[in-house]
Amino acid sequence: MAATRRRRGPAPAGGTRPAGGAGATSRSPMPDGERVLEAAIELAREIGWANLRLRQVAARLDMTLADLHGLYRDQDALADAWFRRAERAMLAPAGDGYADLPPAERVTRALERWFAAVDRERQISLDMIGTKLYLSHPHHWLPMVFHLSRLIQWLREVARLDAGGRRRQIEEIGLTALFLRALWVWHWERSGTRAATRRCIESGAAGLFRVLGSRG
């Protein structure tokens, strides 16, 4: 007796919409969580993040809501996964010579990679942040603080900032302020080039390490 297996993705079928963009098939090696995120982003391009419903994402992938729930507890978890992608982009190998750059330049390059990643889906990213900040969603606020703290710790890692003690505390406060300021500038920037965001990061990082001294 044949058994039906649905948890590993949709079975090949004529007319089934492929997930994950052009060239994807039901036999794609993309992990299930990534497939769901790709489908959600694709759908958000069509109808907007605020109008997206998880049942629509599940239907697009021919999976049950129970299966989707096993991967993402809610829509906010999908947003978290999207921003984790930006973190991974920030942590990607930076190339030869990066370790020899001044600390302000290392921070600048790392943050530029983060903003480049979220800027690929600018409106969706902005809508995700806006949804997290709704007054009716206070349960999202505390996790945002922890996520920001984690981002800053990874930024220190990729920028090779190894100081301890009081200097580390000042670095963390300064980098947090720099990131939030750059996020605000990026939110309002309409140039399409992120030039203002880049200038904000460059000047902020340079100022921080002038205060701290050039060591790092």
GROMACS .gro file of C-alpha atoms in nm:
model
  216
    1MET     CA    1   0.000   0.000   0.000
    2ALA     CA    2   0.153   0.334  -0.108
    3ALA     CA    3   0.202   0.600   0.157
    4THR     CA    4   0.165   0.972   0.087
    5ARG     CA    5   0.454   1.184   0.215
    6ARG     CA    6   0.403   1.563   0.227
    7ARG     CA    7   0.645   1.691   0.487
    8ARG     CA    8   0.947   1.700   0.256
    9GLY     CA    9   0.781   1.932   0.003
   10PRO     CA   10   0.526   1.911  -0.278
   11ALA     CA   11   0.512   1.604  -0.497
   12PRO     CA   12   0.582   1.667  -0.869
   13ALA     CA   13   0.260   1.761  -1.040
   14GLY     CA   14   0.168   1.937  -1.361
   15GLY     CA   15   0.084   2.301  -1.311
   16THR     CA   16   0.235   2.322  -0.962
   17ARG     CA   17   0.389   2.664  -0.905
   18PRO     CA   18   0.761   2.624  -0.831
   19ALA     CA   19   0.886   2.787  -0.512
   20GLY     CA   20   1.203   2.982  -0.463
   21GLY     CA   21   1.219   3.172  -0.790
   22ALA     CA   22   1.303   3.086  -1.150
   23GLY     CA   23   1.443   2.743  -1.210
   24ALA     CA   24   1.327   2.598  -0.877
   25THR     CA   25   1.150   2.262  -0.882
   26SER     CA   26   0.977   2.039  -0.631
   27ARG     CA   27   1.308   1.849  -0.605
   28SER     CA   28   1.504   2.161  -0.516
   29PRO     CA   29   1.769   2.098  -0.250
   30MET     CA   30   1.668   2.421  -0.075
   31PRO     CA   31   1.577   2.344   0.290
   32ASP     CA   32   1.207   2.358   0.372
   33GLY     CA   33   1.247   2.668   0.588
   34GLU     CA   34   1.421   2.854   0.305
   35ARG     CA   35   1.154   2.747   0.057
   36VAL     CA   36   0.884   2.886   0.284
   37LEU     CA   37   1.071   3.214   0.325
   38GLU     CA   38   1.123   3.246  -0.051
   39ALA     CA   39   0.754   3.181  -0.113
   40ALA     CA   40   0.655   3.438   0.149
   41ILE     CA   41   0.882   3.703  -0.004
   42GLU     CA   42   0.750   3.625  -0.351
   43LEU     CA   43   0.392   3.659  -0.229
   44ALA     CA   44   0.471   3.979  -0.039
   45ARG     CA   45   0.599   4.133  -0.363
   46GLU     CA   46   0.257   4.071  -0.512
   47ILE     CA   47   0.023   4.171  -0.229
   48GLY     CA   48   0.235   4.341   0.039
   49TRP     CA   49   0.373   4.207   0.365
   50ALA     CA   50   0.080   4.337   0.570
   51ASN     CA   51  -0.168   4.152   0.348
   52LEU     CA   52   0.020   3.823   0.349
   53ARG     CA   53  -0.144   3.527   0.523
   54LEU     CA   54   0.035   3.211   0.621
   55ARG     CA   55  -0.235   2.993   0.467
   56GLN     CA   56  -0.155   3.158   0.131
   57VAL     CA   57   0.212   3.070   0.171
   58ALA     CA   58   0.120   2.712   0.261
   59ALA     CA   59  -0.111   2.685  -0.039
   60ARG     CA   60   0.158   2.815  -0.273
   61LEU     CA   61   0.389   2.536  -0.156
   62ASP     CA   62   0.116   2.269  -0.141
   63MET     CA   63   0.185   2.211   0.227
   64THR     CA   64  -0.042   2.204   0.530
   65LEU     CA   65  -0.059   2.481   0.787
   66ALA     CA   66   0.056   2.227   1.044
   67ASP     CA   67   0.370   2.161   0.839
   68LEU     CA   68   0.435   2.534   0.803
   69HIS     CA   69   0.383   2.584   1.176
   70GLY     CA   70   0.655   2.328   1.237
   71LEU     CA   71   0.896   2.560   1.055
   72TYR     CA   72   0.773   2.907   1.156
   73ARG     CA   73   0.557   2.981   1.458
   74ASP     CA   74   0.407   3.295   1.299
   75GLN     CA   75   0.464   3.563   1.037
   76ASP     CA   76   0.703   3.749   1.265
   77ALA     CA   77   0.928   3.442   1.267
   78LEU     CA   78   0.945   3.470   0.888
   79ALA     CA   79   1.057   3.830   0.927
   80ASP     CA   80   1.323   3.718   1.175
   81ALA     CA   81   1.446   3.463   0.920
   82TRP     CA   82   1.471   3.736   0.657
   83PHE     CA   83   1.686   3.951   0.883
   84ARG     CA   84   1.902   3.651   0.973
   85ARG     CA   85   1.983   3.633   0.603
   86ALA     CA   86   2.111   3.988   0.626
   87GLU     CA   87   2.325   3.885   0.923
   88ARG     CA   88   2.473   3.602   0.720
   89ALA     CA   89   2.548   3.845   0.437
   90MET     CA   90   2.724   4.070   0.687
   91LEU     CA   91   2.933   3.774   0.805
   92ALA     CA   92   3.032   3.656   0.456
   93PRO     CA   93   3.408   3.640   0.383
   94ALA     CA   94   3.528   3.994   0.321
   95GLY     CA   95   3.829   3.921   0.101
   96ASP     CA   96   4.202   3.968   0.130
   97GLY     CA   97   4.325   4.269   0.319
   98TYR     CA   98   4.011   4.316   0.526
   99ALA     CA   99   4.186   4.229   0.853
  100ASP     CA  100   4.446   4.498   0.787
  101LEU     CA  101   4.193   4.779   0.748
  102PRO     CA  102   4.133   5.030   1.029
  103PRO     CA  103   3.850   4.922   1.262
  104ALA     CA  104   3.618   5.200   1.141
  105GLU     CA  105   3.653   5.075   0.784
  106ARG     CA  106   3.589   4.714   0.888
  107VAL     CA  107   3.270   4.819   1.067
  108THR     CA  108   3.162   5.028   0.769
  109ARG     CA  109   3.204   4.745   0.521
  110ALA     CA  110   3.025   4.495   0.743
  111LEU     CA  111   2.725   4.722   0.800
  112GLU     CA  112   2.708   4.808   0.430
  113ARG     CA  113   2.669   4.437   0.355
  114TRP     CA  114   2.379   4.415   0.601
  115PHE     CA  115   2.200   4.710   0.445
  116ALA     CA  116   2.268   4.582   0.093
  117ALA     CA  117   2.098   4.255   0.186
  118VAL     CA  118   1.779   4.410   0.326
  119ASP     CA  119   1.771   4.670   0.047
  120ARG     CA  120   1.717   4.395  -0.211
  121GLU     CA  121   1.358   4.385  -0.086
  122ARG     CA  122   1.345   4.735   0.053
  123GLN     CA  123   0.970   4.782   0.087
  124ILE     CA  124   0.915   4.437   0.233
  125SER     CA  125   1.196   4.493   0.483
  126LEU     CA  126   1.049   4.828   0.586
  127ASP     CA  127   0.704   4.671   0.624
  128MET     CA  128   0.850   4.395   0.840
  129ILE     CA  129   1.010   4.650   1.071
  130GLY     CA  130   0.692   4.856   1.081
  131THR     CA  131   0.486   4.552   1.173
  132LYS     CA  132   0.725   4.468   1.456
  133LEU     CA  133   0.683   4.823   1.592
  134TYR     CA  134   0.301   4.825   1.597
  135LEU     CA  135   0.168   4.946   1.932
  136SER     CA  136  -0.056   4.641   1.932
  137HIS     CA  137   0.248   4.410   1.909
  138PRO     CA  138   0.435   4.472   2.238
  139HIS     CA  139   0.528   4.103   2.246
  140HIS     CA  140   0.765   4.176   1.956
  141TRP     CA  141   0.951   4.458   2.129
  142LEU     CA  142   1.161   4.262   2.378
  143PRO     CA  143   1.275   4.007   2.118
  144MET     CA  144   1.380   4.301   1.898
  145VAL     CA  145   1.611   4.420   2.176
  146PHE     CA  146   1.773   4.076   2.197
  147HIS     CA  147   1.802   4.051   1.819
  148LEU     CA  148   1.970   4.392   1.805
  149SER     CA  149   2.214   4.289   2.077
  150ARG     CA  150   2.297   3.971   1.886
  151LEU     CA  151   2.351   4.168   1.566
  152ILE     CA  152   2.596   4.399   1.742
  153GLN     CA  153   2.787   4.103   1.886
  154TRP     CA  154   2.822   3.951   1.539
  155LEU     CA  155   2.924   4.290   1.403
  156ARG     CA  156   3.204   4.301   1.660
  157GLU     CA  157   3.309   3.951   1.555
  158VAL     CA  158   3.323   4.023   1.182
  159ALA     CA  159   3.491   4.360   1.242
  160ARG     CA  160   3.751   4.187   1.462
  161LEU     CA  161   3.688   4.408   1.763
  162ASP     CA  162   3.841   4.216   2.051
  163ALA     CA  163   3.855   4.474   2.329
  164GLY     CA  164   3.725   4.392   2.674
  165GLY     CA  165   3.622   4.586   2.980
  166ARG     CA  166   3.508   4.946   2.953
  167ARG     CA  167   3.623   4.987   2.594
  168ARG     CA  168   3.403   4.696   2.490
  169GLN     CA  169   3.104   4.852   2.666
  170ILE     CA  170   3.161   5.182   2.487
  171GLU     CA  171   3.202   5.001   2.154
  172GLU     CA  172   2.874   4.815   2.201
  173ILE     CA  173   2.684   5.131   2.293
  174GLY     CA  174   2.842   5.324   2.008
  175LEU     CA  175   2.781   5.051   1.749
  176THR     CA  176   2.420   5.016   1.861
  177ALA     CA  177   2.365   5.390   1.824
  178LEU     CA  178   2.540   5.386   1.486
  179PHE     CA  179   2.325   5.101   1.356
  180LEU     CA  180   1.999   5.260   1.471
  181ARG     CA  181   2.095   5.595   1.321
  182ALA     CA  182   2.188   5.429   0.990
  183LEU     CA  183   1.861   5.235   0.996
  184TRP     CA  184   1.671   5.562   1.038
  185VAL     CA  185   1.858   5.723   0.748
  186TRP     CA  186   1.802   5.416   0.529
  187HIS     CA  187   1.432   5.419   0.615
  188TRP     CA  188   1.392   5.769   0.471
  189GLU     CA  189   1.646   5.751   0.191
  190ARG     CA  190   1.499   5.751  -0.160
  191SER     CA  191   1.815   5.777  -0.369
  192GLY     CA  192   1.820   5.410  -0.468
  193THR     CA  193   2.196   5.406  -0.408
  194ARG     CA  194   2.207   5.406  -0.026
  195ALA     CA  195   2.457   5.695  -0.054
  196ALA     CA  196   2.318   5.877   0.250
  197THR     CA  197   2.315   5.555   0.451
  198ARG     CA  198   2.675   5.489   0.354
  199ARG     CA  199   2.782   5.839   0.456
  200CYS     CA  200   2.602   5.797   0.788
  201ILE     CA  201   2.784   5.470   0.858
  202GLU     CA  202   3.122   5.605   0.751
  203SER     CA  203   3.100   5.923   0.957
  204GLY     CA  204   2.954   5.744   1.259
  205ALA     CA  205   3.217   5.470   1.259
  206ALA     CA  206   3.498   5.721   1.210
  207GLY     CA  207   3.367   5.933   1.497
  208LEU     CA  208   3.331   5.635   1.729
  209PHE     CA  209   3.687   5.519   1.678
  210ARG     CA  210   3.825   5.870   1.704
  211VAL     CA  211   3.676   5.878   2.052
  212LEU     CA  212   3.812   5.533   2.132
  213GLY     CA  213   4.144   5.575   1.958
  214SER     CA  214   4.238   5.384   1.644
  215ARG     CA  215   4.320   5.055   1.818
  216GLY     CA  216   4.095   4.760   1.738
   0.00000   0.00000   0.00000
